[in-house]
């Protein structure tokens, strides 16, 4: 059996204890949630931490609470399976439950946590490989090489690894906020601002910080949403294009809020610009939906680093955006 | 590598596997799969992709399917682990195991333990699953031989076998005694 690199395993029972360990160990420490992203990467030698810090024994991270004043609070340790099956969540935010149910496979959803999905590492044909495979050629930028090998021409000095979490586009479409805790204190930011767009360091976590959970604001109830995922097989696979659409309809079908987020087509989830300006105060018709789909297609910047040709994935973003709008327009009638 | 890596010492752990407490000395970095196969000689759980893509190493942790290649054994302290070896009751096959035989759901056998474990988890949750529910339950488990249809049929047929009590003792298999590790003879 290919062994995991040797490390020390710690399982603190409080967040304060976890933050103190993380502050002391810095970048030599990896945080373990369900393990479904970290463990394969350690197996491939991508990470060789001195310490693995499991969050599973920390009580508060398993919270899943709804209140009409504070919204839906989801702890980082809540499993995707629990999110997918929670009656309150399914009723209030069906798009979120839909996006969760599209992740990987049933067994993985039993193990994987929300925090892990939010902190999912970016992926690439040149990165998610064994050490032996990578040793056969120049290293890519993300593992210490000079250039991003997936970039057009293979000469970019920026990493283009793809961000592939399914839950994140849905949460951003719902204006979720994320909380990060360190020894020094905590900060909360818009989930959309948590992602950097740099494939090499995909999120805003600073050394010593732990993502503890998200909140979906209470005023998001009543939003109609749709998450559509394109992948090679209908199970297990990461998205090669994903569309999360959130709309609120006012009287006589007029759109009062619109937000469209793409996944699997850039190094971060892409909040499509111009959608609110195009649609708010308008009714949905064929021409406006087509214009929105064009905006989405333009915002998608897939690279040759996962399955599916780039042009095809852009076309599928166009197609899935159209379908998502048509689904919600039907629901609104 | 010139730097000397400090190798963490082995740690004593107690794991509850198939209803028995097992006291072990393991590497903190050992996966559950590794401990099951190499320390406990429970080789029914299969090692295939080691990346969470195939489902062959599925076991139940506190009754829920989990990929044992992705779980650290250290993280399983205090949890109930069930492997394919733990399904027989009183020497009789589990009805689902009998169903796999009756329906011809086994060919090369490599995916079988994982398929049976996800099927068992489904039956525990829904005692009379539909074919569609069975398909959803095995959606993370790859089989390259059967085309899946017989596996779905076996899961759907298992409740009937449980009712009629037609599960049999495995012929011959268990007469050969427990598996011994070649290196240690344990």
PDB file of N, CA, C and O in Angstrom, chain B residues 108-136:
ATOM      1  N   UNK B 108     -15.452 -10.683 -10.687  1.00  0.00           N
ATOM      2  CA  UNK B 108     -14.074 -10.756 -10.200  1.00  0.00           C
ATOM      3  C   UNK B 108     -14.016 -10.607  -8.685  1.00  0.00           C
ATOM      4  O   UNK B 108     -13.084 -11.069  -8.041  1.00  0.00           O
ATOM      5  N   UNK B 109     -15.017  -9.958  -8.114  1.00  0.00           N
ATOM      6  CA  UNK B 109     -15.116  -9.903  -6.658  1.00  0.00           C
ATOM      7  C   UNK B 109     -14.461  -8.715  -5.998  1.00  0.00           C
ATOM      8  O   UNK B 109     -14.606  -8.521  -4.795  1.00  0.00           O
ATOM      9  N   UNK B 110     -13.755  -7.901  -6.775  1.00  0.00           N
ATOM     10  CA  UNK B 110     -13.006  -6.820  -6.122  1.00  0.00           C
ATOM     11  C   UNK B 110     -13.895  -5.701  -5.598  1.00  0.00           C
ATOM     12  O   UNK B 110     -13.631  -5.132  -4.562  1.00  0.00           O
ATOM     13  N   UNK B 111     -14.969  -5.411  -6.299  1.00  0.00           N
ATOM     14  CA  UNK B 111     -15.862  -4.343  -5.830  1.00  0.00           C
ATOM     15  C   UNK B 111     -16.857  -4.866  -4.809  1.00  0.00           C
ATOM     16  O   UNK B 111     -17.539  -4.093  -4.144  1.00  0.00           O
ATOM     17  N   UNK B 112     -16.973  -6.213  -4.724  1.00  0.00           N
ATOM     18  CA  UNK B 112     -18.083  -6.829  -3.987  1.00  0.00           C
ATOM     19  C   UNK B 112     -18.189  -6.398  -2.525  1.00  0.00           C
ATOM     20  O   UNK B 112     -19.274  -5.996  -2.085  1.00  0.00           O
ATOM     21  N   UNK B 113     -17.094  -6.466  -1.743  1.00  0.00           N
ATOM     22  CA  UNK B 113     -17.256  -6.056  -0.339  1.00  0.00           C
ATOM     23  C   UNK B 113     -17.781  -4.624  -0.196  1.00  0.00           C
ATOM     24  O   UNK B 113     -18.670  -4.368   0.621  1.00  0.00           O
ATOM     25  N   UNK B 114     -17.286  -3.732  -1.014  1.00  0.00           N
ATOM     26  CA  UNK B 114     -17.746  -2.336  -0.957  1.00  0.00           C
ATOM     27  C   UNK B 114     -19.203  -2.224  -1.356  1.00  0.00           C
ATOM     28  O   UNK B 114     -19.996  -1.513  -0.726  1.00  0.00           O
ATOM     29  N   UNK B 115     -19.593  -2.961  -2.408  1.00  0.00           N
ATOM     30  CA  UNK B 115     -20.991  -2.943  -2.857  1.00  0.00           C
ATOM     31  C   UNK B 115     -21.902  -3.475  -1.756  1.00  0.00           C
ATOM     32  O   UNK B 115     -22.991  -2.921  -1.509  1.00  0.00           O
ATOM     33  N   UNK B 116     -21.474  -4.560  -1.107  1.00  0.00           N
ATOM     34  CA  UNK B 116     -22.303  -5.142  -0.047  1.00  0.00           C
ATOM     35  C   UNK B 116     -22.434  -4.148   1.113  1.00  0.00           C
ATOM     36  O   UNK B 116     -23.517  -3.977   1.678  1.00  0.00           O
ATOM     37  N   UNK B 117     -21.339  -3.447   1.438  1.00  0.00           N
ATOM     38  CA  UNK B 117     -21.406  -2.532   2.581  1.00  0.00           C
ATOM     39  C   UNK B 117     -22.333  -1.342   2.310  1.00  0.00           C
ATOM     40  O   UNK B 117     -23.104  -0.938   3.177  1.00  0.00           O
ATOM     41  N   UNK B 118     -22.268  -0.758   1.102  1.00  0.00           N
ATOM     42  CA  UNK B 118     -23.208   0.344   0.823  1.00  0.00           C
ATOM     43  C   UNK B 118     -24.636  -0.174   0.738  1.00  0.00           C
ATOM     44  O   UNK B 118     -25.590   0.507   1.141  1.00  0.00           O
ATOM     45  N   UNK B 119     -24.791  -1.410   0.243  1.00  0.00           N
ATOM     46  CA  UNK B 119     -26.111  -2.023   0.205  1.00  0.00           C
ATOM     47  C   UNK B 119     -26.652  -2.244   1.612  1.00  0.00           C
ATOM     48  O   UNK B 119     -27.823  -1.990   1.901  1.00  0.00           O
ATOM     49  N   UNK B 120     -25.773  -2.694   2.515  1.00  0.00           N
ATOM     50  CA  UNK B 120     -26.163  -2.916   3.917  1.00  0.00           C
ATOM     51  C   UNK B 120     -26.602  -1.603   4.559  1.00  0.00           C
ATOM     52  O   UNK B 120     -27.624  -1.557   5.251  1.00  0.00           O
ATOM     53  N   UNK B 121     -25.845  -0.537   4.313  1.00  0.00           N
ATOM     54  CA  UNK B 121     -26.200   0.762   4.889  1.00  0.00           C
ATOM     55  C   UNK B 121     -27.572   1.207   4.375  1.00  0.00           C
ATOM     56  O   UNK B 121     -28.389   1.742   5.125  1.00  0.00           O
ATOM     57  N   UNK B 122     -27.841   0.964   3.104  1.00  0.00           N
ATOM     58  CA  UNK B 122     -29.146   1.328   2.534  1.00  0.00           C
ATOM     59  C   UNK B 122     -30.264   0.520   3.191  1.00  0.00           C
ATOM     60  O   UNK B 122     -31.298   1.066   3.577  1.00  0.00           O
ATOM     61  N   UNK B 123     -30.043  -0.802   3.329  1.00  0.00           N
ATOM     62  CA  UNK B 123     -31.081  -1.667   3.907  1.00  0.00           C
ATOM     63  C   UNK B 123     -31.358  -1.308   5.364  1.00  0.00           C
ATOM     64  O   UNK B 123     -32.485  -1.443   5.837  1.00  0.00           O
ATOM     65  N   UNK B 124     -30.317  -0.849   6.063  1.00  0.00           N
ATOM     66  CA  UNK B 124     -30.533  -0.431   7.454  1.00  0.00           C
ATOM     67  C   UNK B 124     -31.421   0.812   7.526  1.00  0.00           C
ATOM     68  O   UNK B 124     -32.167   1.013   8.470  1.00  0.00           O
ATOM     69  N   UNK B 125     -31.294   1.672   6.487  1.00  0.00           N
ATOM     70  CA  UNK B 125     -32.054   2.913   6.468  1.00  0.00           C
ATOM     71  C   UNK B 125     -33.433   2.694   5.867  1.00  0.00           C
ATOM     72  O   UNK B 125     -34.428   3.238   6.338  1.00  0.00           O
ATOM     73  N   UNK B 126     -33.465   1.907   4.782  1.00  0.00           N
ATOM     74  CA  UNK B 126     -34.734   1.624   4.082  1.00  0.00           C
ATOM     75  C   UNK B 126     -34.851   0.125   3.892  1.00  0.00           C
ATOM     76  O   UNK B 126     -34.251  -0.436   2.974  1.00  0.00           O
ATOM     77  N   UNK B 127     -35.643  -0.535   4.730  1.00  0.00           N
ATOM     78  CA  UNK B 127     -35.672  -2.003   4.712  1.00  0.00           C
ATOM     79  C   UNK B 127     -36.150  -2.606   3.389  1.00  0.00           C
ATOM     80  O   UNK B 127     -35.844  -3.760   3.111  1.00  0.00           O
ATOM     81  N   UNK B 128     -36.916  -1.867   2.610  1.00  0.00           N
ATOM     82  CA  UNK B 128     -37.379  -2.411   1.318  1.00  0.00           C
ATOM     83  C   UNK B 128     -37.072  -1.420   0.198  1.00  0.00           C
ATOM     84  O   UNK B 128     -37.970  -0.767  -0.340  1.00  0.00           O
ATOM     85  N   UNK B 129     -35.814  -1.313  -0.190  1.00  0.00           N
ATOM     86  CA  UNK B 129     -35.447  -0.271  -1.164  1.00  0.00           C
ATOM     87  C   UNK B 129     -35.938  -0.589  -2.575  1.00  0.00           C
ATOM     88  O   UNK B 129     -36.093  -1.750  -2.942  1.00  0.00           O
ATOM     89  N   UNK B 130     -36.166   0.476  -3.321  1.00  0.00           N
ATOM     90  CA  UNK B 130     -36.507   0.314  -4.733  1.00  0.00           C
ATOM     91  C   UNK B 130     -35.212   0.173  -5.522  1.00  0.00           C
ATOM     92  O   UNK B 130     -34.120   0.440  -5.016  1.00  0.00           O
ATOM     93  N   UNK B 131     -35.348  -0.215  -6.792  1.00  0.00           N
ATOM     94  CA  UNK B 131     -34.167  -0.355  -7.651  1.00  0.00           C
ATOM     95  C   UNK B 131     -33.464   0.994  -7.798  1.00  0.00           C
ATOM     96  O   UNK B 131     -32.229   1.067  -7.817  1.00  0.00           O
ATOM     97  N   UNK B 132     -34.253   2.070  -7.880  1.00  0.00           N
ATOM     98  CA  UNK B 132     -33.642   3.390  -8.033  1.00  0.00           C
ATOM     99  C   UNK B 132     -32.851   3.757  -6.783  1.00  0.00           C
ATOM    100  O   UNK B 132     -31.740   4.300  -6.873  1.00  0.00           O
ATOM    101  N   UNK B 133     -33.407   3.449  -5.603  1.00  0.00           N
ATOM    102  CA  UNK B 133     -32.674   3.738  -4.365  1.00  0.00           C
ATOM    103  C   UNK B 133     -31.384   2.912  -4.296  1.00  0.00           C
ATOM    104  O   UNK B 133     -30.355   3.398  -3.833  1.00  0.00           O
ATOM    105  N   UNK B 134     -31.460   1.681  -4.770  1.00  0.00           N
ATOM    106  CA  UNK B 134     -30.258   0.840  -4.785  1.00  0.00           C
ATOM    107  C   UNK B 134     -29.206   1.438  -5.727  1.00  0.00           C
ATOM    108  O   UNK B 134     -28.023   1.497  -5.405  1.00  0.00           O
ATOM    109  N   UNK B 135     -29.664   1.914  -6.894  1.00  0.00           N
ATOM    110  CA  UNK B 135     -28.731   2.544  -7.846  1.00  0.00           C
ATOM    111  C   UNK B 135     -28.056   3.764  -7.224  1.00  0.00           C
ATOM    112  O   UNK B 135     -26.853   3.969  -7.368  1.00  0.00           O
ATOM    113  N   UNK B 136     -28.861   4.590  -6.543  1.00  0.00           N
ATOM    114  CA  UNK B 136     -28.293   5.784  -5.896  1.00  0.00           C
ATOM    115  C   UNK B 136     -27.273   5.371  -4.830  1.00  0.00           C
ATOM    116  O   UNK B 136     -26.230   5.994  -4.689  1.00  0.00           O
TER     117      UNK B 136
END
